[in-house]
């Protein structure tokens, strides 16, 4: 997957807006605007590949970047579930785009 394509950049902007709107850590008022970039990149790639975006997946990605990698992710919270639902909506919209405009085409 070429991260330089226009479609990838579009998808990443959508994921960025979604993740930042949820601000799971509540840090964006005081943190740099790229605070969630590692998670955003993971979510964008997973969405482009068609991986199901479940609350458990979101919790695992958050654990990967903000938790102890040796520990299992915590069970999904309502906030993580809400983010997973919104990312799933983005994924559905992405999958419904015309052929030739998705990353997998």
mmCIF file of C-alpha atoms in Angstrom:
data_model
loop_
_atom_site.group_PDB
_atom_site.id
_atom_site.type_symbol
_atom_site.label_atom_id
_atom_site.label_comp_id
_atom_site.label_asym_id
_atom_site.label_seq_id
_atom_site.Cartn_x
_atom_site.Cartn_y
_atom_site.Cartn_z
ATOM 1 C CA UNK A 1 0.000 0.000 0.000
ATOM 2 C CA UNK A 2 1.486 3.312 -1.056
ATOM 3 C CA UNK A 3 1.015 5.877 1.720
ATOM 4 C CA UNK A 4 1.656 8.656 -0.792
ATOM 5 C CA UNK A 5 -1.469 8.097 -2.869
ATOM 6 C CA UNK A 6 -4.200 10.696 -2.818
ATOM 7 C CA UNK A 7 -6.741 8.137 -1.633
ATOM 8 C CA UNK A 8 -4.540 7.033 1.247
ATOM 9 C CA UNK A 9 -4.080 10.633 2.317
ATOM 10 C CA UNK A 10 -7.840 11.152 2.145
ATOM 11 C CA UNK A 11 -8.527 8.065 4.241
ATOM 12 C CA UNK A 12 -5.852 9.084 6.742
ATOM 13 C CA UNK A 13 -7.399 12.560 7.093
ATOM 14 C CA UNK A 14 -10.768 10.957 7.842
ATOM 15 C CA UNK A 15 -9.231 8.634 10.436
ATOM 16 C CA UNK A 16 -7.248 11.520 11.941
ATOM 17 C CA UNK A 17 -10.374 13.646 12.376
ATOM 18 C CA UNK A 18 -12.189 10.733 13.977
ATOM 19 C CA UNK A 19 -9.408 9.751 16.390
ATOM 20 C CA UNK A 20 -8.747 13.361 17.360
ATOM 21 C CA UNK A 21 -12.458 14.003 17.939
ATOM 22 C CA UNK A 22 -12.536 11.092 20.379
ATOM 23 C CA UNK A 23 -9.252 12.141 22.067
ATOM 24 C CA UNK A 24 -9.236 8.999 24.202
ATOM 25 C CA UNK A 25 -6.467 10.282 26.446
ATOM 26 C CA UNK A 26 -7.924 13.773 26.720
ATOM 27 C CA UNK A 27 -4.588 15.356 25.838
ATOM 28 C CA UNK A 28 -5.075 17.268 22.592
ATOM 29 C CA UNK A 29 -5.548 20.626 24.294
ATOM 30 C CA UNK A 30 -1.985 20.401 25.645
ATOM 31 C CA UNK A 31 -0.298 17.915 23.307
ATOM 32 C CA UNK A 32 1.163 18.344 19.832
ATOM 33 C CA UNK A 33 -1.366 17.879 17.017
ATOM 34 C CA UNK A 34 0.353 14.653 15.953
ATOM 35 C CA UNK A 35 -0.094 13.011 19.377
ATOM 36 C CA UNK A 36 -2.132 10.124 17.954
ATOM 37 C CA UNK A 37 -0.185 9.656 14.701
ATOM 38 C CA UNK A 38 1.036 6.106 15.470
ATOM 39 C CA UNK A 39 -2.499 4.908 16.226
ATOM 40 C CA UNK A 40 -3.903 6.785 13.257
ATOM 41 C CA UNK A 41 -1.422 5.097 10.939
ATOM 42 C CA UNK A 42 -2.312 1.656 12.323
ATOM 43 C CA UNK A 43 -6.061 2.306 12.013
ATOM 44 C CA UNK A 44 -5.695 3.671 8.479
ATOM 45 C CA UNK A 45 -3.750 0.616 7.314
ATOM 46 C CA UNK A 46 -6.193 -1.786 8.973
ATOM 47 C CA UNK A 47 -9.188 -0.029 7.422
ATOM 48 C CA UNK A 48 -7.560 -0.043 3.983
ATOM 49 C CA UNK A 49 -6.872 -3.774 4.300
ATOM 50 C CA UNK A 50 -10.485 -4.453 5.270
ATOM 51 C CA UNK A 51 -9.674 -5.724 8.770
ATOM 52 C CA UNK A 52 -12.743 -5.610 11.036
ATOM 53 C CA UNK A 53 -12.448 -2.631 13.376
ATOM 54 C CA UNK A 54 -13.696 -4.045 16.644
ATOM 55 C CA UNK A 55 -13.508 -2.512 20.106
ATOM 56 C CA UNK A 56 -10.943 -5.187 20.956
ATOM 57 C CA UNK A 57 -8.784 -4.156 17.990
ATOM 58 C CA UNK A 58 -8.959 -0.495 19.006
ATOM 59 C CA UNK A 59 -8.024 -1.427 22.574
ATOM 60 C CA UNK A 60 -5.079 -3.483 21.285
ATOM 61 C CA UNK A 61 -3.782 -0.628 19.121
ATOM 62 C CA UNK A 62 -4.067 1.794 22.047
ATOM 63 C CA UNK A 63 -2.279 -0.685 24.313
ATOM 64 C CA UNK A 64 0.469 -1.083 21.722
ATOM 65 C CA UNK A 65 1.232 2.638 21.679
ATOM 66 C CA UNK A 66 0.316 3.814 25.174
ATOM 67 C CA UNK A 67 0.439 0.776 27.419
ATOM 68 C CA UNK A 68 2.880 -1.855 28.514
ATOM 69 C CA UNK A 69 3.427 -4.051 25.469
ATOM 70 C CA UNK A 70 3.953 -7.059 27.735
ATOM 71 C CA UNK A 71 0.473 -6.789 29.192
ATOM 72 C CA UNK A 72 -2.770 -7.794 27.548
ATOM 73 C CA UNK A 73 -5.046 -4.926 26.527
ATOM 74 C CA UNK A 74 -7.707 -3.892 29.003
ATOM 75 C CA UNK A 75 -11.281 -4.747 28.061
ATOM 76 C CA UNK A 76 -12.745 -2.098 25.744
ATOM 77 C CA UNK A 77 -14.266 0.905 27.481
ATOM 78 C CA UNK A 78 -17.393 2.661 26.212
ATOM 79 C CA UNK A 79 -15.137 5.378 24.716
ATOM 80 C CA UNK A 80 -13.074 2.784 22.847
ATOM 81 C CA UNK A 81 -16.265 1.127 21.623
ATOM 82 C CA UNK A 82 -17.546 4.498 20.366
ATOM 83 C CA UNK A 83 -14.278 5.082 18.486
ATOM 84 C CA UNK A 84 -14.454 1.585 16.996
ATOM 85 C CA UNK A 85 -18.010 2.278 15.802
ATOM 86 C CA UNK A 86 -16.985 5.533 14.145
ATOM 87 C CA UNK A 87 -13.942 3.915 12.513
ATOM 88 C CA UNK A 88 -16.218 1.152 11.231
ATOM 89 C CA UNK A 89 -18.414 3.809 9.622
ATOM 90 C CA UNK A 90 -15.340 5.257 7.897
ATOM 91 C CA UNK A 91 -14.411 1.758 6.760
ATOM 92 C CA UNK A 92 -17.874 1.127 5.300
ATOM 93 C CA UNK A 93 -17.742 4.410 3.409
ATOM 94 C CA UNK A 94 -14.260 3.601 2.165
ATOM 95 C CA UNK A 95 -15.346 0.140 0.992
ATOM 96 C CA UNK A 96 -18.318 1.620 -0.871
ATOM 97 C CA UNK A 97 -16.198 4.007 -2.931
ATOM 98 C CA UNK A 98 -16.118 3.291 -6.656
ATOM 99 C CA UNK A 99 -13.548 0.804 -7.973
ATOM 100 C CA UNK A 100 -10.247 2.436 -8.784
ATOM 101 C CA UNK A 101 -10.515 4.908 -5.912
ATOM 102 C CA UNK A 102 -9.694 2.574 -3.038
ATOM 103 C CA UNK A 103 -6.213 1.630 -1.949
ATOM 104 C CA UNK A 104 -6.786 -2.043 -2.671
ATOM 105 C CA UNK A 105 -7.675 -1.430 -6.348
#
